[in-house]
């Protein structure tokens, strides 16, 4: 493969000729990531809420999710393959387990950072615990929760590239086909879209996180209100 001479024009030509196949791999990759991270968010947020309410549960849950994340990704997928067999299900469950730790941990930290005075004010106007959670605590912890989602998405996009080793699809299939055939064009045709997907996801979720940052919006509004108006000169 080292003696294979190729240029950027060759890569672009190859990607153009195989655009339909690469697009199919790309869509499959995105679907796997969305399924895994989405399930992790649905499961992880309630676990984060539970952690914020019970420190004993927090220690146990965070220890479990941290342990899951330090297991090598290929080893975890192989273990899951024994239970779920070859295919996309194994990959999605693996992405779910890998994405839990950042989502649970950041939800927990975000809820613990909520100022108690806001919660007391909500109780003072007669809010129920559910109303406090959705109308006070979640909005104030949203920045932390999005940080966890952002980390989980980037991790999942990377882990999903090894899906072909356990019978999955996605951009990793193009990468491993290139490795097996010693064809650098196929390797880069799979690796570059995967890398761009991770970068774009991080940028988009980061922009959303900044837009929904309530503390920054409040401080900017307060600054604009306190800004003195120019007095006319005599």
CSV table of C-alpha atoms in Angstrom, one decimal:
chain,number,residue,atom,x,y,z
A,1,UNK,CA,0.0,0.0,0.0
A,2,UNK,CA,3.0,2.3,0.6
A,3,UNK,CA,4.0,2.0,-3.1
A,4,UNK,CA,0.6,2.9,-4.3
A,5,UNK,CA,0.7,6.3,-5.9
A,6,UNK,CA,-2.4,8.4,-5.8
A,7,UNK,CA,-3.5,12.0,-5.8
A,8,UNK,CA,-6.4,14.1,-4.4
A,9,UNK,CA,-7.9,14.0,-7.9
A,10,UNK,CA,-7.9,10.2,-7.8
A,11,UNK,CA,-9.6,10.3,-4.4
A,12,UNK,CA,-12.3,12.7,-5.6
A,13,UNK,CA,-12.8,10.7,-8.7
A,14,UNK,CA,-13.2,7.5,-6.7
A,15,UNK,CA,-15.7,9.1,-4.4
A,16,UNK,CA,-17.6,10.5,-7.3
A,17,UNK,CA,-17.9,7.1,-9.0
A,18,UNK,CA,-19.0,5.5,-5.8
A,19,UNK,CA,-21.1,8.3,-4.4
A,20,UNK,CA,-24.3,6.2,-4.0
A,21,UNK,CA,-22.5,3.5,-2.0
A,22,UNK,CA,-20.7,6.0,0.1
A,23,UNK,CA,-23.9,7.9,0.8
A,24,UNK,CA,-25.6,4.6,1.8
A,25,UNK,CA,-22.7,4.0,4.3
A,26,UNK,CA,-22.9,7.5,5.6
A,27,UNK,CA,-26.7,7.4,6.2
A,28,UNK,CA,-26.3,4.0,7.9
A,29,UNK,CA,-23.5,5.4,10.1
A,30,UNK,CA,-25.6,8.4,11.1
A,31,UNK,CA,-28.7,6.2,11.9
A,32,UNK,CA,-26.6,3.9,14.1
A,33,UNK,CA,-25.1,6.9,16.0
A,34,UNK,CA,-28.5,8.6,16.4
A,35,UNK,CA,-30.1,5.3,17.7
A,36,UNK,CA,-27.3,4.6,20.1
A,37,UNK,CA,-26.9,8.2,21.5
A,38,UNK,CA,-30.7,8.7,21.5
A,39,UNK,CA,-31.3,5.7,23.6
A,40,UNK,CA,-28.5,6.7,25.9
A,41,UNK,CA,-30.1,10.1,26.3
A,42,UNK,CA,-33.5,8.6,27.1
A,43,UNK,CA,-31.9,6.3,29.7
A,44,UNK,CA,-29.1,8.5,30.9
A,45,UNK,CA,-31.1,11.6,31.8
A,46,UNK,CA,-33.4,9.8,34.3
A,47,UNK,CA,-30.3,8.1,35.7
A,48,UNK,CA,-28.7,11.5,36.1
A,49,UNK,CA,-31.8,12.8,37.9
A,50,UNK,CA,-31.7,9.8,40.2
A,51,UNK,CA,-28.0,10.5,40.9
A,52,UNK,CA,-28.8,14.1,41.8
A,53,UNK,CA,-31.4,12.9,44.4
A,54,UNK,CA,-29.5,10.1,46.0
A,55,UNK,CA,-25.7,10.3,46.5
A,56,UNK,CA,-25.4,6.5,47.3
A,57,UNK,CA,-27.1,5.7,44.0
A,58,UNK,CA,-24.9,8.3,42.3
A,59,UNK,CA,-21.7,6.6,43.4
A,60,UNK,CA,-22.9,3.2,42.1
A,61,UNK,CA,-24.4,4.4,38.8
A,62,UNK,CA,-21.4,6.6,37.9
A,63,UNK,CA,-19.0,3.8,38.8
A,64,UNK,CA,-20.9,1.4,36.5
A,65,UNK,CA,-21.0,3.9,33.6
A,66,UNK,CA,-17.4,4.8,34.0
A,67,UNK,CA,-16.4,1.2,33.9
A,68,UNK,CA,-18.4,0.6,30.7
A,69,UNK,CA,-16.6,3.5,29.0
A,70,UNK,CA,-13.0,2.3,29.9
A,71,UNK,CA,-13.6,-1.1,28.3
A,72,UNK,CA,-12.0,-1.2,24.9
A,73,UNK,CA,-14.6,-0.6,22.3
A,74,UNK,CA,-13.8,-3.7,20.2
A,75,UNK,CA,-13.8,-5.9,23.3
A,76,UNK,CA,-17.2,-4.5,24.4
A,77,UNK,CA,-18.7,-5.1,21.0
A,78,UNK,CA,-17.4,-8.7,20.9
A,79,UNK,CA,-18.9,-9.4,24.3
A,80,UNK,CA,-22.2,-7.9,23.1
A,81,UNK,CA,-22.0,-10.0,20.0
A,82,UNK,CA,-22.3,-13.1,22.2
A,83,UNK,CA,-25.7,-11.9,23.4
A,84,UNK,CA,-27.1,-10.1,20.3
A,85,UNK,CA,-25.2,-11.8,17.4
A,86,UNK,CA,-23.7,-10.2,14.4
A,87,UNK,CA,-25.4,-7.1,13.1
A,88,UNK,CA,-26.5,-3.5,13.7
A,89,UNK,CA,-28.2,-4.4,17.0
A,90,UNK,CA,-24.9,-5.2,18.6
A,91,UNK,CA,-23.4,-1.9,17.4
A,92,UNK,CA,-26.4,0.2,18.6
A,93,UNK,CA,-26.3,-1.4,22.1
A,94,UNK,CA,-22.5,-0.8,22.2
A,95,UNK,CA,-23.0,2.9,21.3
A,96,UNK,CA,-25.7,3.1,23.9
A,97,UNK,CA,-23.4,1.8,26.7
A,98,UNK,CA,-20.5,4.0,25.6
A,99,UNK,CA,-22.6,7.1,25.5
A,100,UNK,CA,-24.2,6.7,28.9
A,101,UNK,CA,-21.3,8.0,31.1
A,102,UNK,CA,-21.0,11.5,29.6
A,103,UNK,CA,-24.8,11.9,29.6
A,104,UNK,CA,-25.4,10.6,33.1
A,105,UNK,CA,-22.4,12.4,34.6
A,106,UNK,CA,-23.2,15.8,33.0
A,107,UNK,CA,-26.9,15.6,33.8
A,108,UNK,CA,-26.0,14.8,37.4
A,109,UNK,CA,-23.4,17.7,37.7
A,110,UNK,CA,-25.8,20.1,35.9
A,111,UNK,CA,-28.7,19.4,38.3
A,112,UNK,CA,-26.4,19.7,41.3
A,113,UNK,CA,-25.2,23.1,40.1
A,114,UNK,CA,-28.7,24.6,40.1
A,115,UNK,CA,-28.9,27.4,42.7
A,116,UNK,CA,-31.1,26.3,45.6
A,117,UNK,CA,-32.8,29.7,45.7
A,118,UNK,CA,-34.4,29.0,42.3
A,119,UNK,CA,-35.8,25.7,43.5
A,120,UNK,CA,-37.1,27.3,46.7
A,121,UNK,CA,-38.7,30.1,44.7
A,122,UNK,CA,-40.4,27.5,42.6
A,123,UNK,CA,-41.7,25.7,45.7
A,124,UNK,CA,-42.9,29.1,47.0
A,125,UNK,CA,-45.2,29.5,44.0
A,126,UNK,CA,-46.6,26.0,44.5
A,127,UNK,CA,-44.8,24.0,41.9
A,128,UNK,CA,-44.8,20.2,42.2
A,129,UNK,CA,-41.6,18.2,42.1
A,130,UNK,CA,-42.2,17.4,38.4
A,131,UNK,CA,-42.8,21.0,37.5
A,132,UNK,CA,-39.7,22.0,39.4
A,133,UNK,CA,-37.7,19.5,37.4
A,134,UNK,CA,-39.0,20.5,34.0
A,135,UNK,CA,-39.5,24.2,34.5
A,136,UNK,CA,-36.6,25.1,36.8
A,137,UNK,CA,-33.9,22.4,37.1
A,138,UNK,CA,-33.7,21.1,33.6
A,139,UNK,CA,-33.6,24.6,31.9
A,140,UNK,CA,-30.8,25.7,34.3
A,141,UNK,CA,-28.9,22.4,33.8
A,142,UNK,CA,-29.4,22.3,30.0
A,143,UNK,CA,-25.9,23.5,29.2
A,144,UNK,CA,-24.3,20.7,31.1
A,145,UNK,CA,-26.7,18.2,29.6
A,146,UNK,CA,-25.8,19.3,26.1
A,147,UNK,CA,-22.1,19.0,26.9
A,148,UNK,CA,-22.7,15.4,27.8
A,149,UNK,CA,-24.7,14.9,24.6
A,150,UNK,CA,-21.9,16.6,22.6
A,151,UNK,CA,-19.2,14.3,24.0
A,152,UNK,CA,-21.3,11.2,23.6
A,153,UNK,CA,-22.0,12.0,19.9
A,154,UNK,CA,-18.4,12.5,19.0
A,155,UNK,CA,-17.4,9.2,20.9
A,156,UNK,CA,-20.2,7.3,19.2
A,157,UNK,CA,-19.2,8.5,15.7
A,158,UNK,CA,-15.7,7.2,16.3
A,159,UNK,CA,-16.8,3.9,17.8
A,160,UNK,CA,-19.2,3.2,15.0
A,161,UNK,CA,-16.4,3.0,12.5
A,162,UNK,CA,-15.5,-0.5,13.9
A,163,UNK,CA,-19.0,-1.7,13.3
A,164,UNK,CA,-18.0,-4.0,10.4
A,165,UNK,CA,-16.0,-6.1,12.7
A,166,UNK,CA,-19.2,-7.3,14.4
A,167,UNK,CA,-21.4,-7.4,11.3
A,168,UNK,CA,-22.5,-3.8,11.2
A,169,UNK,CA,-22.3,-1.3,8.3
A,170,UNK,CA,-21.5,2.3,8.0
A,171,UNK,CA,-18.4,4.2,6.9
A,172,UNK,CA,-16.2,1.7,8.7
A,173,UNK,CA,-17.0,-0.9,6.0
A,174,UNK,CA,-15.3,1.3,3.4
A,175,UNK,CA,-12.3,1.8,5.7
A,176,UNK,CA,-11.8,-1.9,6.4
A,177,UNK,CA,-12.4,-2.8,2.8
A,178,UNK,CA,-9.6,-0.5,1.9
A,179,UNK,CA,-7.3,-2.0,4.6
A,180,UNK,CA,-8.0,-5.5,3.4
A,181,UNK,CA,-7.5,-4.6,-0.2
A,182,UNK,CA,-4.5,-2.3,0.5
A,183,UNK,CA,-6.4,0.5,-1.2
A,184,UNK,CA,-5.7,3.9,0.4
A,185,UNK,CA,-8.5,5.5,-1.7
A,186,UNK,CA,-11.1,3.4,0.0
A,187,UNK,CA,-9.6,4.0,3.4
A,188,UNK,CA,-9.7,7.8,3.0
A,189,UNK,CA,-13.1,7.7,1.3
A,190,UNK,CA,-14.5,6.2,4.6
A,191,UNK,CA,-12.3,8.0,7.1
A,192,UNK,CA,-12.7,11.6,5.8
A,193,UNK,CA,-16.5,11.6,5.9
A,194,UNK,CA,-16.4,10.0,9.4
A,195,UNK,CA,-14.0,12.7,10.7
A,196,UNK,CA,-16.0,15.5,9.1
A,197,UNK,CA,-19.2,14.1,10.6
A,198,UNK,CA,-17.6,14.2,14.1
A,199,UNK,CA,-16.3,17.7,13.6
A,200,UNK,CA,-19.6,19.0,12.2
A,201,UNK,CA,-21.6,17.4,15.1
A,202,UNK,CA,-19.3,19.0,17.6
A,203,UNK,CA,-19.6,22.4,16.1
A,204,UNK,CA,-23.4,22.2,15.7
A,205,UNK,CA,-24.0,20.9,19.2
A,206,UNK,CA,-21.6,23.5,20.6
A,207,UNK,CA,-23.4,26.3,18.8
A,208,UNK,CA,-26.7,25.0,20.2
A,209,UNK,CA,-25.2,24.8,23.7
A,210,UNK,CA,-24.1,28.4,23.5
A,211,UNK,CA,-27.5,29.5,22.2
A,212,UNK,CA,-29.4,27.8,25.0
A,213,UNK,CA,-27.0,29.0,27.7
A,214,UNK,CA,-29.5,30.8,30.0
A,215,UNK,CA,-26.8,32.4,32.2
A,216,UNK,CA,-25.1,34.0,29.2
A,217,UNK,CA,-28.4,35.3,27.8
A,218,UNK,CA,-29.3,36.8,31.2
A,219,UNK,CA,-26.0,38.4,31.7
A,220,UNK,CA,-26.1,39.9,28.2
A,221,UNK,CA,-29.6,41.3,28.8
A,222,UNK,CA,-28.5,42.7,32.2
A,223,UNK,CA,-25.5,44.3,30.6
A,224,UNK,CA,-27.6,45.9,27.9
A,225,UNK,CA,-30.0,47.3,30.5
A,226,UNK,CA,-27.2,48.7,32.7
A,227,UNK,CA,-25.4,50.3,29.8
A,228,UNK,CA,-25.7,54.1,30.3
A,229,UNK,CA,-27.1,56.2,27.5
A,230,UNK,CA,-25.0,58.9,26.1
A,231,UNK,CA,-25.8,62.3,27.6
A,232,UNK,CA,-26.1,65.2,25.3
A,233,UNK,CA,-23.2,67.7,25.5
A,234,UNK,CA,-23.9,71.3,26.2
